[in-house]
């Protein structure tokens, strides 16, 4: 579910933003441990349940090109996304016999990954006619600076002393397109698609549990389609 708003001035300047969230109802998690920290190599599978996703975006910008029926905008902004994944159960799929052997049932929570992604955005957006009353809105944003603040909590590992802090810095991009149709002069409907990519290089800080700080890479890709209804207010 998402709420979108945009304010346009007659001089071409604008502000736009959205806030959204939802539930991720299924998935799987693979957790690996490598020698010499753990010998032999361990790989376990768990099911994902009770996941949540929330995000917010705010941009300011202005028109670069304006025509009778088209517009090209430039903008800068900030994007935030919170992603929480909780894994249940554990089955060993490698040769290690000390981790999840025998298997842990899916009724038991084992791992919680809680990540906060922050991004700076620089991008272009275009609004162009397609056919009859149909219009295409496309947007592309480069994320020159992405930073991650997160925790990794192995619920059945008291030796890890609770949530392990994780951090990272990197880059990304966001792409979006929506085809809209005006039902009335003020109300329109649309169908769109979206793709987000963010990646960082960072560390997992195991020092609280007596271990070292370990380098770790993070990458997230989200994509999907959506339906939209919008109402336009003039002269306010």
Short mmCIF file of C-alpha atoms in Angstrom, two decimals:
data_model
loop_
_atom_site.label_atom_id
_atom_site.label_comp_id
_atom_site.label_asym_id
_atom_site.label_seq_id
_atom_site.Cartn_x
_atom_site.Cartn_y
_atom_site.Cartn_z
CA UNK A 1 0.00 0.00 0.00
CA UNK A 2 1.42 3.36 -1.01
CA UNK A 3 0.44 7.02 -0.71
CA UNK A 4 1.86 9.46 -3.29
CA UNK A 5 1.75 13.27 -3.40
CA UNK A 6 3.13 15.94 -5.73
CA UNK A 7 3.02 19.76 -5.67
CA UNK A 8 3.77 21.71 -8.87
CA UNK A 9 4.39 25.44 -9.23
CA UNK A 10 3.62 27.35 -12.41
CA UNK A 11 7.34 28.20 -12.76
CA UNK A 12 8.22 24.49 -13.20
CA UNK A 13 9.50 23.74 -9.69
CA UNK A 14 7.96 20.78 -7.87
CA UNK A 15 8.07 18.55 -4.82
CA UNK A 16 7.03 14.91 -4.87
CA UNK A 17 7.11 12.09 -2.41
CA UNK A 18 5.62 8.78 -1.39
CA UNK A 19 5.36 6.53 1.65
CA UNK A 20 4.54 2.85 1.48
CA UNK A 21 4.84 -0.55 3.07
CA UNK A 22 3.61 -4.10 3.08
CA UNK A 23 4.14 -7.71 4.06
CA UNK A 24 6.41 -10.30 2.48
CA UNK A 25 4.55 -13.55 2.93
CA UNK A 26 7.03 -16.22 1.88
CA UNK A 27 10.61 -16.95 0.89
CA UNK A 28 13.72 -18.80 2.00
CA UNK A 29 17.03 -17.99 3.69
CA UNK A 30 20.37 -19.72 3.20
CA UNK A 31 22.92 -19.27 6.00
CA UNK A 32 26.53 -20.30 5.38
CA UNK A 33 29.57 -20.70 7.65
CA UNK A 34 33.06 -21.29 6.27
CA UNK A 35 36.33 -22.71 7.60
CA UNK A 36 38.33 -21.88 9.64
CA UNK A 37 35.54 -20.23 11.69
CA UNK A 38 33.47 -23.42 11.34
CA UNK A 39 34.76 -26.74 10.00
CA UNK A 40 33.48 -28.44 7.95
CA UNK A 41 31.55 -25.98 5.77
CA UNK A 42 27.92 -25.47 6.84
CA UNK A 43 24.92 -24.44 4.73
CA UNK A 44 21.42 -24.33 6.17
CA UNK A 45 17.99 -23.50 4.75
CA UNK A 46 15.17 -21.75 6.64
CA UNK A 47 11.72 -20.46 5.66
CA UNK A 48 10.88 -16.75 5.83
CA UNK A 49 7.72 -15.70 7.66
CA UNK A 50 6.37 -12.47 9.19
CA UNK A 51 8.47 -10.18 6.97
CA UNK A 52 7.75 -6.47 6.59
CA UNK A 53 8.81 -3.74 4.18
CA UNK A 54 8.43 0.03 4.63
CA UNK A 55 9.84 2.95 2.65
CA UNK A 56 9.64 6.70 2.15
CA UNK A 57 10.92 8.99 -0.60
CA UNK A 58 11.07 12.77 -1.02
CA UNK A 59 12.35 14.71 -4.06
CA UNK A 60 12.59 18.32 -5.20
CA UNK A 61 13.23 19.39 -8.77
CA UNK A 62 12.24 21.39 -11.78
CA UNK A 63 11.30 21.16 -15.44
CA UNK A 64 14.21 20.92 -17.89
CA UNK A 65 12.08 20.83 -21.03
CA UNK A 66 8.40 21.73 -21.29
CA UNK A 67 6.21 21.37 -24.36
CA UNK A 68 2.51 21.51 -25.13
CA UNK A 69 2.02 17.86 -24.18
CA UNK A 70 5.33 16.64 -22.73
CA UNK A 71 7.70 17.42 -19.90
CA UNK A 72 11.22 16.42 -18.83
CA UNK A 73 12.14 16.95 -15.16
CA UNK A 74 15.32 16.75 -13.16
CA UNK A 75 15.33 16.09 -9.41
CA UNK A 76 17.38 15.30 -6.30
CA UNK A 77 16.08 13.54 -3.22
CA UNK A 78 16.35 11.06 -0.37
CA UNK A 79 15.08 7.48 -0.12
CA UNK A 80 14.70 5.30 2.99
CA UNK A 81 13.75 1.63 3.17
CA UNK A 82 13.33 -0.67 6.16
CA UNK A 83 13.41 -4.40 5.50
CA UNK A 84 12.85 -6.99 8.23
CA UNK A 85 13.22 -10.70 7.51
CA UNK A 86 12.59 -13.42 10.10
CA UNK A 87 13.59 -17.00 9.34
CA UNK A 88 12.01 -20.08 10.92
CA UNK A 89 13.32 -23.62 11.11
CA UNK A 90 16.73 -24.86 10.01
CA UNK A 91 17.85 -27.79 7.84
CA UNK A 92 21.50 -28.64 7.17
CA UNK A 93 22.20 -29.16 3.45
CA UNK A 94 26.00 -29.56 3.61
CA UNK A 95 28.15 -32.11 5.48
CA UNK A 96 28.35 -30.30 8.84
CA UNK A 97 26.76 -32.33 11.65
CA UNK A 98 27.02 -29.75 14.45
CA UNK A 99 24.67 -27.09 13.02
CA UNK A 100 20.93 -27.79 12.58
CA UNK A 101 21.46 -31.52 12.78
CA UNK A 102 18.89 -32.78 13.54
CA UNK A 103 16.73 -30.21 11.79
CA UNK A 104 14.84 -27.49 13.68
CA UNK A 105 11.08 -27.31 12.89
CA UNK A 106 9.53 -24.34 11.07
CA UNK A 107 7.63 -23.36 14.23
CA UNK A 108 10.88 -22.08 15.81
CA UNK A 109 12.34 -18.65 14.94
CA UNK A 110 16.07 -18.80 14.22
CA UNK A 111 17.33 -15.61 12.53
CA UNK A 112 16.15 -12.00 12.28
CA UNK A 113 17.76 -9.68 9.72
CA UNK A 114 16.78 -6.03 10.26
CA UNK A 115 18.13 -3.54 7.69
CA UNK A 116 17.73 0.22 7.23
CA UNK A 117 18.77 1.49 3.79
CA UNK A 118 19.38 5.22 3.22
CA UNK A 119 20.02 6.65 -0.26
CA UNK A 120 20.64 9.97 -1.99
CA UNK A 121 18.88 10.23 -5.38
CA UNK A 122 19.69 12.15 -8.57
CA UNK A 123 17.47 11.53 -11.56
CA UNK A 124 15.32 12.40 -14.56
CA UNK A 125 11.60 11.92 -15.15
CA UNK A 126 9.57 12.29 -18.34
CA UNK A 127 5.83 12.60 -18.99
CA UNK A 128 4.93 11.94 -22.64
CA UNK A 129 1.79 11.09 -24.67
CA UNK A 130 1.49 7.58 -26.08
CA UNK A 131 -1.84 7.01 -27.81
CA UNK A 132 -5.12 8.87 -27.62
CA UNK A 133 -5.43 9.78 -23.91
CA UNK A 134 -2.80 7.34 -22.67
CA UNK A 135 0.34 8.85 -21.12
CA UNK A 136 3.65 7.29 -20.14
CA UNK A 137 5.57 8.47 -17.09
CA UNK A 138 9.13 7.14 -16.82
CA UNK A 139 11.70 7.85 -14.13
CA UNK A 140 15.30 6.86 -13.55
CA UNK A 141 17.37 7.72 -10.48
CA UNK A 142 21.03 7.09 -9.76
CA UNK A 143 21.90 6.56 -6.10
CA UNK A 144 25.45 7.92 -5.76
CA UNK A 145 25.58 7.29 -2.02
CA UNK A 146 23.85 4.43 -0.21
CA UNK A 147 24.46 3.59 3.42
CA UNK A 148 23.19 0.64 5.41
CA UNK A 149 22.55 0.31 9.14
CA UNK A 150 21.37 -3.11 10.23
CA UNK A 151 21.52 -6.00 12.67
CA UNK A 152 21.75 -9.77 12.37
CA UNK A 153 20.28 -11.72 15.29
CA UNK A 154 20.78 -15.48 15.55
CA UNK A 155 18.08 -16.27 18.10
CA UNK A 156 19.48 -19.69 19.07
CA UNK A 157 23.10 -18.54 19.38
CA UNK A 158 23.70 -17.07 22.88
CA UNK A 159 27.43 -17.09 22.11
CA UNK A 160 26.84 -14.22 19.63
CA UNK A 161 25.53 -11.92 22.41
CA UNK A 162 22.37 -10.71 20.71
CA UNK A 163 21.99 -8.61 17.53
CA UNK A 164 25.23 -8.15 15.60
CA UNK A 165 25.59 -4.58 14.22
CA UNK A 166 26.12 -4.35 10.46
CA UNK A 167 27.00 -1.38 8.27
CA UNK A 168 27.91 -0.58 4.70
CA UNK A 169 28.32 2.12 2.06
CA UNK A 170 27.73 1.82 -1.67
CA UNK A 171 25.53 2.85 -4.58
CA UNK A 172 22.42 1.85 -6.53
CA UNK A 173 19.71 2.85 -9.00
CA UNK A 174 15.91 2.97 -9.21
CA UNK A 175 13.77 2.65 -12.36
CA UNK A 176 10.04 3.16 -12.74
CA UNK A 177 7.42 3.48 -15.47
CA UNK A 178 3.64 3.92 -15.34
CA UNK A 179 0.99 4.07 -18.06
CA UNK A 180 -1.96 6.30 -17.08
CA UNK A 181 -5.43 6.94 -18.45
CA UNK A 182 -7.64 9.93 -17.47
CA UNK A 183 -11.11 8.80 -16.42
CA UNK A 184 -12.09 12.46 -15.90
CA UNK A 185 -10.15 15.73 -16.06
CA UNK A 186 -9.17 15.22 -12.41
CA UNK A 187 -9.12 11.45 -11.84
CA UNK A 188 -6.85 8.96 -13.59
CA UNK A 189 -5.88 5.32 -13.26
CA UNK A 190 -2.63 3.61 -14.13
CA UNK A 191 -0.52 0.45 -14.12
CA UNK A 192 3.20 0.62 -13.48
CA UNK A 193 6.40 -1.29 -12.86
CA UNK A 194 9.36 -0.63 -10.59
CA UNK A 195 12.90 -1.93 -10.05
CA UNK A 196 15.24 -0.98 -7.19
CA UNK A 197 18.86 -2.05 -6.76
CA UNK A 198 21.14 -1.15 -3.85
CA UNK A 199 24.49 -2.61 -2.84
CA UNK A 200 27.13 -1.85 -0.22
CA UNK A 201 30.45 -3.06 1.09
CA UNK A 202 30.67 -3.01 4.87
CA UNK A 203 31.26 -4.94 8.08
CA UNK A 204 29.57 -7.16 10.62
CA UNK A 205 30.77 -6.27 14.12
CA UNK A 206 31.15 -9.45 16.16
CA UNK A 207 33.32 -7.74 18.81
CA UNK A 208 30.44 -7.69 21.33
CA UNK A 209 30.54 -11.50 21.37
CA UNK A 210 34.33 -11.69 21.49
CA UNK A 211 34.83 -12.11 17.76
CA UNK A 212 36.42 -9.91 15.08
CA UNK A 213 34.89 -7.34 12.76
CA UNK A 214 34.28 -9.17 9.49
CA UNK A 215 33.94 -7.60 6.01
CA UNK A 216 30.61 -8.32 4.33
CA UNK A 217 28.83 -7.26 1.13
CA UNK A 218 25.10 -6.50 0.93
CA UNK A 219 22.87 -6.38 -2.14
CA UNK A 220 19.11 -5.97 -2.47
CA UNK A 221 16.93 -6.09 -5.61
CA UNK A 222 13.21 -5.36 -5.47
CA UNK A 223 10.85 -5.33 -8.43
CA UNK A 224 7.16 -5.60 -9.14
CA UNK A 225 4.05 -4.11 -10.70
CA UNK A 226 1.32 -1.96 -9.18
CA UNK A 227 -2.05 -0.34 -9.85
CA UNK A 228 -2.60 3.35 -9.14
CA UNK A 229 -5.46 5.80 -8.83
CA UNK A 230 -4.75 9.53 -8.64
CA UNK A 231 -6.73 12.76 -8.19
CA UNK A 232 -5.49 16.18 -9.26
CA UNK A 233 -6.32 19.43 -7.47
CA UNK A 234 -5.81 22.68 -9.39
CA UNK A 235 -5.22 26.17 -8.05
CA UNK A 236 -4.60 25.40 -4.38
#
